[in-house]
Tab-separated table of C-alpha atoms (C1' of nucleotides) in Angstrom:
chain	number	residue	atom	x	y	z
G	499	MET	CA	2.255	49.956	1.870
G	500	ALA	CA	5.981	49.318	1.497
G	501	GLY	CA	6.260	47.451	4.805
G	502	ASP	CA	3.704	44.914	3.680
G	503	ASN	CA	5.557	44.306	0.445
G	504	LEU	CA	8.756	43.865	2.365
G	505	ALA	CA	7.155	41.384	4.720
G	506	ALA	CA	5.564	39.511	1.839
G	507	ASP	CA	8.916	39.397	0.080
G	508	GLN	CA	10.632	37.985	3.124
G	509	LEU	CA	7.987	35.315	3.482
G	510	ARG	CA	8.223	34.474	-0.206
G	511	LEU	CA	11.998	34.177	0.015
G	512	PHE	CA	11.669	31.883	2.979
G	513	ILE	CA	9.226	29.639	1.177
G	514	GLU	CA	11.497	29.527	-1.849
G	515	ARG	CA	14.431	28.497	0.336
G	516	CYS	CA	12.279	25.693	1.706
G	517	GLU	CA	11.319	24.602	-1.782
G	518	ARG	CA	14.943	24.508	-2.872
G	519	MET	CA	15.884	22.307	0.054
G	520	HIS	CA	12.981	19.976	-0.643
G	521	ASP	CA	14.201	19.730	-4.225
G	522	GLU	CA	17.701	18.931	-3.004
G	523	ARG	CA	16.326	16.179	-0.823
G	524	LYS	CA	14.399	14.717	-3.717
G	525	SER	CA	17.480	14.866	-5.909
G	526	LEU	CA	19.584	13.150	-3.268
G	527	ALA	CA	16.986	10.407	-2.899
G	528	GLU	CA	17.275	9.780	-6.635
G	529	ASP	CA	21.062	9.574	-6.345
G	530	ILE	CA	20.707	6.977	-3.617
G	531	ARG	CA	18.332	4.964	-5.773
G	532	ASP	CA	20.851	5.120	-8.594
G	533	LEU	CA	23.609	3.891	-6.311
G	534	TYR	CA	21.549	0.851	-5.293
G	535	ALA	CA	20.802	0.198	-8.955
G	536	GLU	CA	24.537	0.238	-9.592
G	537	ALA	CA	25.024	-2.195	-6.716
G	538	LYS	CA	22.481	-4.530	-8.262
G	539	ALA	CA	24.149	-4.235	-11.667
G	540	ASN	CA	27.425	-5.291	-10.046
G	541	GLY	CA	25.872	-8.420	-8.601
G	542	TYR	CA	25.263	-7.186	-5.086
G	543	ASP	CA	21.973	-7.646	-3.263
G	544	ALA	CA	20.591	-4.154	-2.789
G	545	LYS	CA	18.078	-5.216	-0.173
G	546	ALA	CA	20.771	-6.847	1.942
G	547	ILE	CA	22.962	-3.749	1.655
G	548	ARG	CA	20.082	-1.585	2.846
G	549	HIS	CA	19.567	-3.969	5.749
G	550	VAL	CA	23.202	-3.816	6.827
G	551	VAL	CA	23.343	-0.041	6.442
G	552	ARG	CA	20.348	0.205	8.744
G	553	LEU	CA	21.989	-2.096	11.307
G	554	ARG	CA	25.243	-0.128	11.184
G	555	SER	CA	23.429	3.148	11.710
G	556	MET	CA	22.329	1.880	15.123
G	557	GLU	CA	24.435	2.364	18.207
G	558	THR	CA	26.359	-0.805	19.038
G	559	HIS	CA	24.388	-1.674	22.136
G	560	THR	CA	21.093	-0.891	20.418
G	561	ARG	CA	22.028	-3.243	17.619
G	562	GLN	CA	22.997	-5.968	20.086
G	563	GLU	CA	19.667	-5.552	21.856
G	564	TRP	CA	17.826	-5.759	18.568
G	565	ASP	CA	19.698	-8.912	17.556
G	566	ALA	CA	18.940	-10.498	20.919
G	567	LEU	CA	15.260	-9.558	20.751
G	568	VAL	CA	14.864	-11.002	17.286
G	569	GLU	CA	16.536	-14.206	18.447
G	570	VAL	CA	14.024	-14.531	21.292
G	571	TYR	CA	11.076	-13.937	18.977
G	572	ARG	CA	12.381	-16.339	16.372
G	573	ALA	CA	12.896	-18.983	19.034
G	574	ALA	CA	9.337	-18.479	20.254
G	575	VAL	CA	7.942	-19.344	16.846
G	576	GLY	CA	10.652	-21.820	15.983
G	577	CYS	CA	12.280	-20.373	12.909
J	1378	MET	CA	42.326	-16.743	0.056
J	1379	ALA	CA	43.231	-13.371	-1.427
J	1380	GLY	CA	40.279	-13.368	-3.827
J	1381	ASP	CA	37.849	-13.562	-0.972
J	1382	ASN	CA	39.481	-10.668	0.794
J	1383	LEU	CA	39.353	-8.667	-2.394
J	1384	ALA	CA	35.676	-9.426	-2.891
J	1385	ALA	CA	34.930	-8.579	0.732
J	1386	ASP	CA	36.822	-5.308	0.341
J	1387	GLN	CA	34.807	-4.354	-2.727
J	1388	LEU	CA	31.592	-5.141	-0.917
J	1389	ARG	CA	32.706	-3.145	2.090
J	1390	LEU	CA	33.587	-0.156	-0.077
J	1391	PHE	CA	30.196	-0.277	-1.716
J	1392	ILE	CA	28.375	-0.437	1.589
J	1393	GLU	CA	30.446	2.471	2.859
J	1394	ARG	CA	29.480	4.543	-0.189
J	1395	CYS	CA	25.847	3.788	0.596
J	1396	GLU	CA	26.362	4.786	4.192
J	1397	ARG	CA	27.899	8.098	3.196
J	1398	MET	CA	24.934	8.954	1.002
J	1399	HIS	CA	22.518	7.983	3.752
J	1400	ASP	CA	24.454	10.259	6.078
J	1401	GLU	CA	24.180	13.076	3.565
J	1402	ARG	CA	20.462	12.559	3.375
J	1403	LYS	CA	20.147	12.583	7.133
J	1404	SER	CA	22.237	15.744	7.307
J	1405	LEU	CA	20.031	17.406	4.720
J	1406	ALA	CA	16.915	16.420	6.647
J	1407	GLU	CA	18.422	18.135	9.683
J	1408	ASP	CA	19.123	21.243	7.625
J	1409	ILE	CA	15.512	21.334	6.503
J	1410	ARG	CA	14.413	20.954	10.077
J	1411	ASP	CA	16.703	23.809	11.089
J	1412	LEU	CA	15.281	25.977	8.340
J	1413	TYR	CA	11.753	25.450	9.612
J	1414	ALA	CA	12.979	26.206	13.112
J	1415	GLU	CA	14.458	29.456	11.821
J	1416	ALA	CA	11.155	30.244	10.140
J	1417	LYS	CA	9.397	29.717	13.438
J	1418	ALA	CA	11.947	31.897	15.249
J	1419	ASN	CA	11.239	34.687	12.752
J	1420	GLY	CA	7.555	34.525	13.480
J	1421	TYR	CA	6.515	32.442	10.511
J	1422	ASP	CA	4.189	29.453	10.799
J	1423	ALA	CA	6.255	26.411	9.891
J	1424	LYS	CA	3.243	24.232	9.372
J	1425	ALA	CA	1.683	26.694	6.954
J	1426	ILE	CA	4.939	26.937	4.998
J	1427	ARG	CA	5.100	23.138	4.762
J	1428	HIS	CA	1.535	23.147	3.547
J	1429	VAL	CA	2.209	25.708	0.833
J	1430	VAL	CA	5.374	23.958	-0.333
J	1431	ARG	CA	3.459	20.721	-0.558
J	1432	LEU	CA	0.545	22.332	-2.414
J	1433	ARG	CA	2.858	23.854	-5.000
J	1434	SER	CA	4.438	20.502	-5.803
J	1435	MET	CA	1.078	18.724	-5.591
J	1436	GLU	CA	-0.590	20.962	-8.112
J	1437	THR	CA	2.005	20.031	-10.682
J	1438	HIS	CA	1.396	16.375	-9.993
J	1439	THR	CA	-2.374	16.792	-10.182
J	1440	ARG	CA	-2.074	18.670	-13.437
J	1441	GLN	CA	0.106	15.935	-14.900
J	1442	GLU	CA	-2.461	13.367	-13.826
J	1443	TRP	CA	-5.207	15.379	-15.428
J	1444	ASP	CA	-3.258	15.661	-18.669
J	1445	ALA	CA	-2.738	11.913	-18.682
J	1446	LEU	CA	-6.419	11.274	-18.065
J	1447	VAL	CA	-7.405	13.539	-20.929
J	1448	GLU	CA	-5.015	11.639	-23.150
J	1449	VAL	CA	-6.732	8.379	-22.175
J	1450	TYR	CA	-10.139	9.792	-22.972
J	1451	ARG	CA	-9.008	11.244	-26.284
J	1452	ALA	CA	-7.525	7.905	-27.236
J	1453	ALA	CA	-10.756	6.164	-26.204
J	1454	VAL	CA	-12.789	8.226	-28.682
J	1455	GLY	CA	-10.063	8.332	-31.296
J	1456	CYS	CA	-9.429	12.022	-31.715
T	484	MET	CA	-31.913	3.123	-25.389
T	485	ALA	CA	-32.553	0.380	-22.789
T	486	GLY	CA	-29.420	-1.558	-23.704
T	487	ASP	CA	-27.220	1.399	-22.934
T	488	ASN	CA	-28.817	1.860	-19.547
T	489	LEU	CA	-28.317	-1.807	-18.797
T	490	ALA	CA	-24.697	-1.668	-19.817
T	491	ALA	CA	-24.130	1.473	-17.784
T	492	ASP	CA	-25.781	-0.149	-14.780
T	493	GLN	CA	-23.573	-3.198	-15.048
T	494	LEU	CA	-20.474	-1.037	-15.191
T	495	ARG	CA	-21.668	1.022	-12.259
T	496	LEU	CA	-22.326	-2.105	-10.201
T	497	PHE	CA	-18.881	-3.388	-11.008
T	498	ILE	CA	-17.230	-0.169	-9.909
T	499	GLU	CA	-19.237	-0.193	-6.692
T	500	ARG	CA	-18.107	-3.757	-5.947
T	501	CYS	CA	-14.527	-2.603	-6.421
T	502	GLU	CA	-15.057	0.315	-4.084
T	503	ARG	CA	-16.533	-1.940	-1.403
T	504	MET	CA	-13.550	-4.271	-1.550
T	505	HIS	CA	-11.161	-1.341	-1.320
T	506	ASP	CA	-13.055	-0.206	1.764
T	507	GLU	CA	-12.762	-3.685	3.271
T	508	ARG	CA	-9.039	-3.633	2.704
T	509	LYS	CA	-8.728	-0.281	4.384
T	510	SER	CA	-10.749	-1.535	7.328
T	511	LEU	CA	-8.570	-4.614	7.645
T	512	ALA	CA	-5.452	-2.475	7.610
T	513	GLU	CA	-6.877	-0.573	10.562
T	514	ASP	CA	-7.527	-3.823	12.407
T	515	ILE	CA	-3.915	-4.836	11.908
T	516	ARG	CA	-2.740	-1.502	13.259
T	517	ASP	CA	-4.938	-2.029	16.296
T	518	LEU	CA	-3.481	-5.470	16.862
T	519	TYR	CA	0.064	-4.122	16.871
T	520	ALA	CA	-1.041	-1.398	19.263
T	521	GLU	CA	-2.371	-4.124	21.564
T	522	ALA	CA	0.951	-5.948	21.280
T	523	LYS	CA	2.786	-2.822	22.309
T	524	ALA	CA	0.399	-2.280	25.229
T	525	ASN	CA	1.213	-5.807	26.427
T	526	GLY	CA	4.919	-5.081	26.434
T	527	TYR	CA	5.804	-6.668	23.113
T	528	ASP	CA	7.966	-4.971	20.517
T	529	ALA	CA	5.729	-4.378	17.507
T	530	LYS	CA	8.633	-3.796	15.146
T	531	ALA	CA	10.255	-7.095	16.117
T	532	ILE	CA	6.956	-8.919	15.654
T	533	ARG	CA	6.619	-7.468	12.155
T	534	HIS	CA	10.163	-8.553	11.424
T	535	VAL	CA	9.540	-12.133	12.527
T	536	VAL	CA	6.228	-12.318	10.680
T	537	ARG	CA	8.055	-11.283	7.535
T	538	LEU	CA	10.764	-13.913	8.076
T	539	ARG	CA	8.175	-16.630	8.680
T	540	SER	CA	6.308	-15.734	5.505
T	541	MET	CA	9.399	-16.720	3.521
T	542	GLU	CA	9.986	-20.247	2.345
T	543	THR	CA	12.449	-22.050	4.602
T	544	HIS	CA	15.295	-22.187	2.123
T	545	THR	CA	14.729	-18.583	1.095
T	546	ARG	CA	14.962	-17.527	4.707
T	547	GLN	CA	18.133	-19.534	5.208
T	548	GLU	CA	19.672	-17.929	2.143
T	549	TRP	CA	18.696	-14.502	3.424
T	550	ASP	CA	20.219	-15.197	6.842
T	551	ALA	CA	23.422	-16.410	5.209
T	552	LEU	CA	23.648	-13.398	2.922
T	553	VAL	CA	23.169	-10.958	5.758
T	554	GLU	CA	25.900	-12.751	7.711
T	555	VAL	CA	28.301	-12.325	4.789
T	556	TYR	CA	27.509	-8.634	4.450
T	557	ARG	CA	27.752	-8.021	8.162
T	558	ALA	CA	31.117	-9.789	8.236
T	559	ALA	CA	32.335	-7.594	5.359
T	560	VAL	CA	31.733	-4.442	7.382
T	561	GLY	CA	32.538	-6.017	10.728
T	562	CYS	CA	29.336	-5.717	12.684
X	672	MET	CA	11.582	-22.798	33.784
X	673	ALA	CA	7.827	-22.968	33.417
X	674	GLY	CA	7.410	-19.196	33.492
X	675	ASP	CA	9.624	-18.809	30.483
X	676	ASN	CA	7.656	-21.376	28.553
X	677	LEU	CA	4.442	-19.607	29.433
X	678	ALA	CA	5.836	-16.265	28.306
X	679	ALA	CA	7.139	-17.813	25.106
X	680	ASP	CA	3.734	-19.359	24.470
X	681	GLN	CA	1.993	-16.029	24.895
X	682	LEU	CA	4.446	-14.383	22.543
X	683	ARG	CA	3.985	-17.172	20.022
X	684	LEU	CA	0.210	-16.841	20.174
X	685	PHE	CA	0.450	-13.122	19.570
X	686	ILE	CA	2.732	-13.539	16.600
X	687	GLU	CA	0.385	-16.170	15.192
X	688	ARG	CA	-2.540	-13.783	15.494
X	689	CYS	CA	-0.530	-11.216	13.566
X	690	GLU	CA	0.279	-13.791	10.927
X	691	ARG	CA	-3.373	-14.711	10.514
X	692	MET	CA	-4.334	-11.092	9.934
X	693	HIS	CA	-1.522	-10.657	7.456
X	694	ASP	CA	-2.813	-13.754	5.659
X	695	GLU	CA	-6.304	-12.290	5.604
X	696	ARG	CA	-4.961	-9.118	4.106
X	697	LYS	CA	-3.080	-11.048	1.470
X	698	SER	CA	-6.185	-13.073	0.684
X	699	LEU	CA	-8.249	-9.925	0.318
X	700	ALA	CA	-5.654	-8.450	-2.008
X	701	GLU	CA	-5.996	-11.551	-4.156
X	702	ASP	CA	-9.766	-11.190	-4.175
X	703	ILE	CA	-9.427	-7.637	-5.410
X	704	ARG	CA	-7.042	-8.832	-8.067
X	705	ASP	CA	-9.556	-11.510	-9.123
X	706	LEU	CA	-12.322	-8.939	-9.297
X	707	TYR	CA	-10.309	-6.812	-11.694
X	708	ALA	CA	-9.548	-9.914	-13.733
X	709	GLU	CA	-13.274	-10.628	-13.904
X	710	ALA	CA	-13.887	-7.070	-15.034
X	711	LYS	CA	-11.360	-7.526	-17.799
X	712	ALA	CA	-12.952	-10.852	-18.817
X	713	ASN	CA	-16.297	-9.065	-19.115
X	714	GLY	CA	-14.876	-6.528	-21.481
X	715	TYR	CA	-14.307	-3.735	-18.985
X	716	ASP	CA	-11.069	-1.806	-18.777
X	717	ALA	CA	-9.555	-2.692	-15.427
X	718	LYS	CA	-7.150	0.205	-15.531
X	719	ALA	CA	-9.964	2.666	-16.135
X	720	ILE	CA	-11.959	1.198	-13.251
X	721	ARG	CA	-8.954	1.516	-10.949
X	722	HIS	CA	-8.547	5.077	-12.104
X	723	VAL	CA	-12.176	5.952	-11.398
X	724	VAL	CA	-12.117	4.291	-7.983
X	725	ARG	CA	-8.987	6.208	-7.161
X	726	LEU	CA	-10.409	9.493	-8.397
X	727	ARG	CA	-13.542	9.084	-6.288
X	728	SER	CA	-11.548	8.575	-3.104
X	729	MET	CA	-9.051	11.245	-4.098
X	730	GLU	CA	-11.660	13.897	-4.615
X	731	THR	CA	-12.842	13.439	-1.044
X	732	HIS	CA	-9.296	13.734	0.189
X	733	THR	CA	-8.627	16.810	-1.903
X	734	ARG	CA	-11.801	18.449	-0.708
X	735	GLN	CA	-10.854	17.806	2.912
X	736	GLU	CA	-7.439	19.259	2.284
X	737	TRP	CA	-9.027	22.288	0.679
X	738	ASP	CA	-11.359	22.779	3.637
X	739	ALA	CA	-8.406	22.584	5.999
X	740	LEU	CA	-6.436	25.107	3.973
X	741	VAL	CA	-9.350	27.530	3.949
X	742	GLU	CA	-9.551	27.192	7.702
X	743	VAL	CA	-5.871	28.050	7.991
X	744	TYR	CA	-6.285	31.118	5.825
X	745	ARG	CA	-9.366	32.262	7.725
X	746	ALA	CA	-7.483	31.856	10.985
X	747	ALA	CA	-4.538	33.798	9.546
X	748	VAL	CA	-6.717	36.824	8.857
X	749	GLY	CA	-8.874	36.333	11.935
X	750	CYS	CA	-12.332	35.951	10.468
P	703	DA	C1'	6.434	12.873	27.030
P	704	DC	C1'	2.902	10.249	24.224
P	705	DG	C1'	-0.036	8.953	20.982
P	706	DT	C1'	-1.883	10.257	16.661
P	707	DT	C1'	-1.346	11.672	12.160
P	708	DT	C1'	0.914	12.539	8.047
P	709	DG	C1'	4.582	12.231	4.596
P	710	DC	C1'	8.303	9.757	2.647
P	711	DG	C1'	10.813	5.929	0.752
P	712	DC	C1'	10.994	1.008	-0.131
P	713	DT	C1'	8.812	-3.109	-2.018
P	714	DT	C1'	6.174	-5.466	-4.994
P	715	DT	C1'	3.020	-6.038	-8.546
P	716	DA	C1'	0.698	-4.898	-12.909
P	717	DG	C1'	1.078	-3.523	-17.605
P	718	DC	C1'	3.826	-2.914	-21.896
E	1208	DG	C1'	12.409	-7.501	-18.708
E	1209	DC	C1'	11.574	-2.896	-17.579
E	1210	DT	C1'	9.018	0.940	-16.281
E	1211	DA	C1'	5.173	2.741	-13.808
E	1212	DA	C1'	1.939	2.526	-9.973
E	1213	DA	C1'	0.027	1.171	-5.565
E	1214	DG	C1'	0.382	-0.798	-0.936
E	1215	DC	C1'	3.006	-1.000	2.958
E	1216	DG	C1'	6.135	0.211	6.836
E	1217	DC	C1'	8.789	3.578	9.095
E	1218	DA	C1'	9.868	7.845	10.979
E	1219	DA	C1'	9.350	12.487	11.774
E	1220	DA	C1'	6.025	16.036	13.228
E	1221	DC	C1'	2.072	17.873	15.305
E	1222	DG	C1'	-1.276	18.280	19.064
E	1223	DT	C1'	-2.675	16.707	23.714
DNA sequence: ACGTTTGCGCTTTAGC
DNA sequence: GCTAAAGCGCAAACGT
């Protein structure tokens, strides 16, 4: 029946849209990896950059809380 | 010293480029999430779609692995 | 031939030893997860504990270098 | 204050427990590494053994995934 | 809302 | 030394 084909087509189109977006995400992840490789090639520490990016993505007060918590834990073990 | 400021500026610019790409990735993740929400709103099963998308990409990977394994075996018997 | 059987048995035993050790590792990983769950239940921040454990696993001078580097990067972006 | 010291001690003990388990895991990883080295020394192909071990565990996983997918499809058509 | 489970990306190690 | 693979941690997603 035509209605079934139509429904199947709509579902197929939806799935294909999802696949395209997943591909985009994968592609973007590769671009990010390339950027960090470029950072490394220019003498920067990629791991440290990632760390700072993560810190900056936090809200200010969240970051301050995190810093304080880590200080407490480090003090507890003396390092 | 001016050199230090220059170096710090370059580092800052690099980190900001990284941040922008991370933001893009986050934005894309939200888009994907929205797409699945739209699927759900249209009566589709988001989980099933995710499963199918994953299977399609996984089969390729499995096939590649199989091809590689066959290559190993062929090499082992020299043919 | 008996020699072939012997050789095959030895290989099989070896593979089974490998599998057992992989299982042990998996089991240990579960134990670690449980421990962090217990930490959380007692009001500790599991993520912060992981962070400190990682820092402590570094050599002292490596950790100091890491701390210094992060300070430089954080200063560059002002956070 | 004494209460603070007590709390810090408890935290320290917890972190040390975590560290011990991490050490155990690291030690086990080394044991596995040694086992593969022994395999190589005995003329076995370590890579092939790893591959076989991985395949054995993967097949189980794949079968489970397949069973789950069949369940989804059966549910979709109500049988 | 919470805990569990799963997928995804980063890190590190092994092999070439 | 570089590329490929595997372990590991984190975070989002699903069910309770």
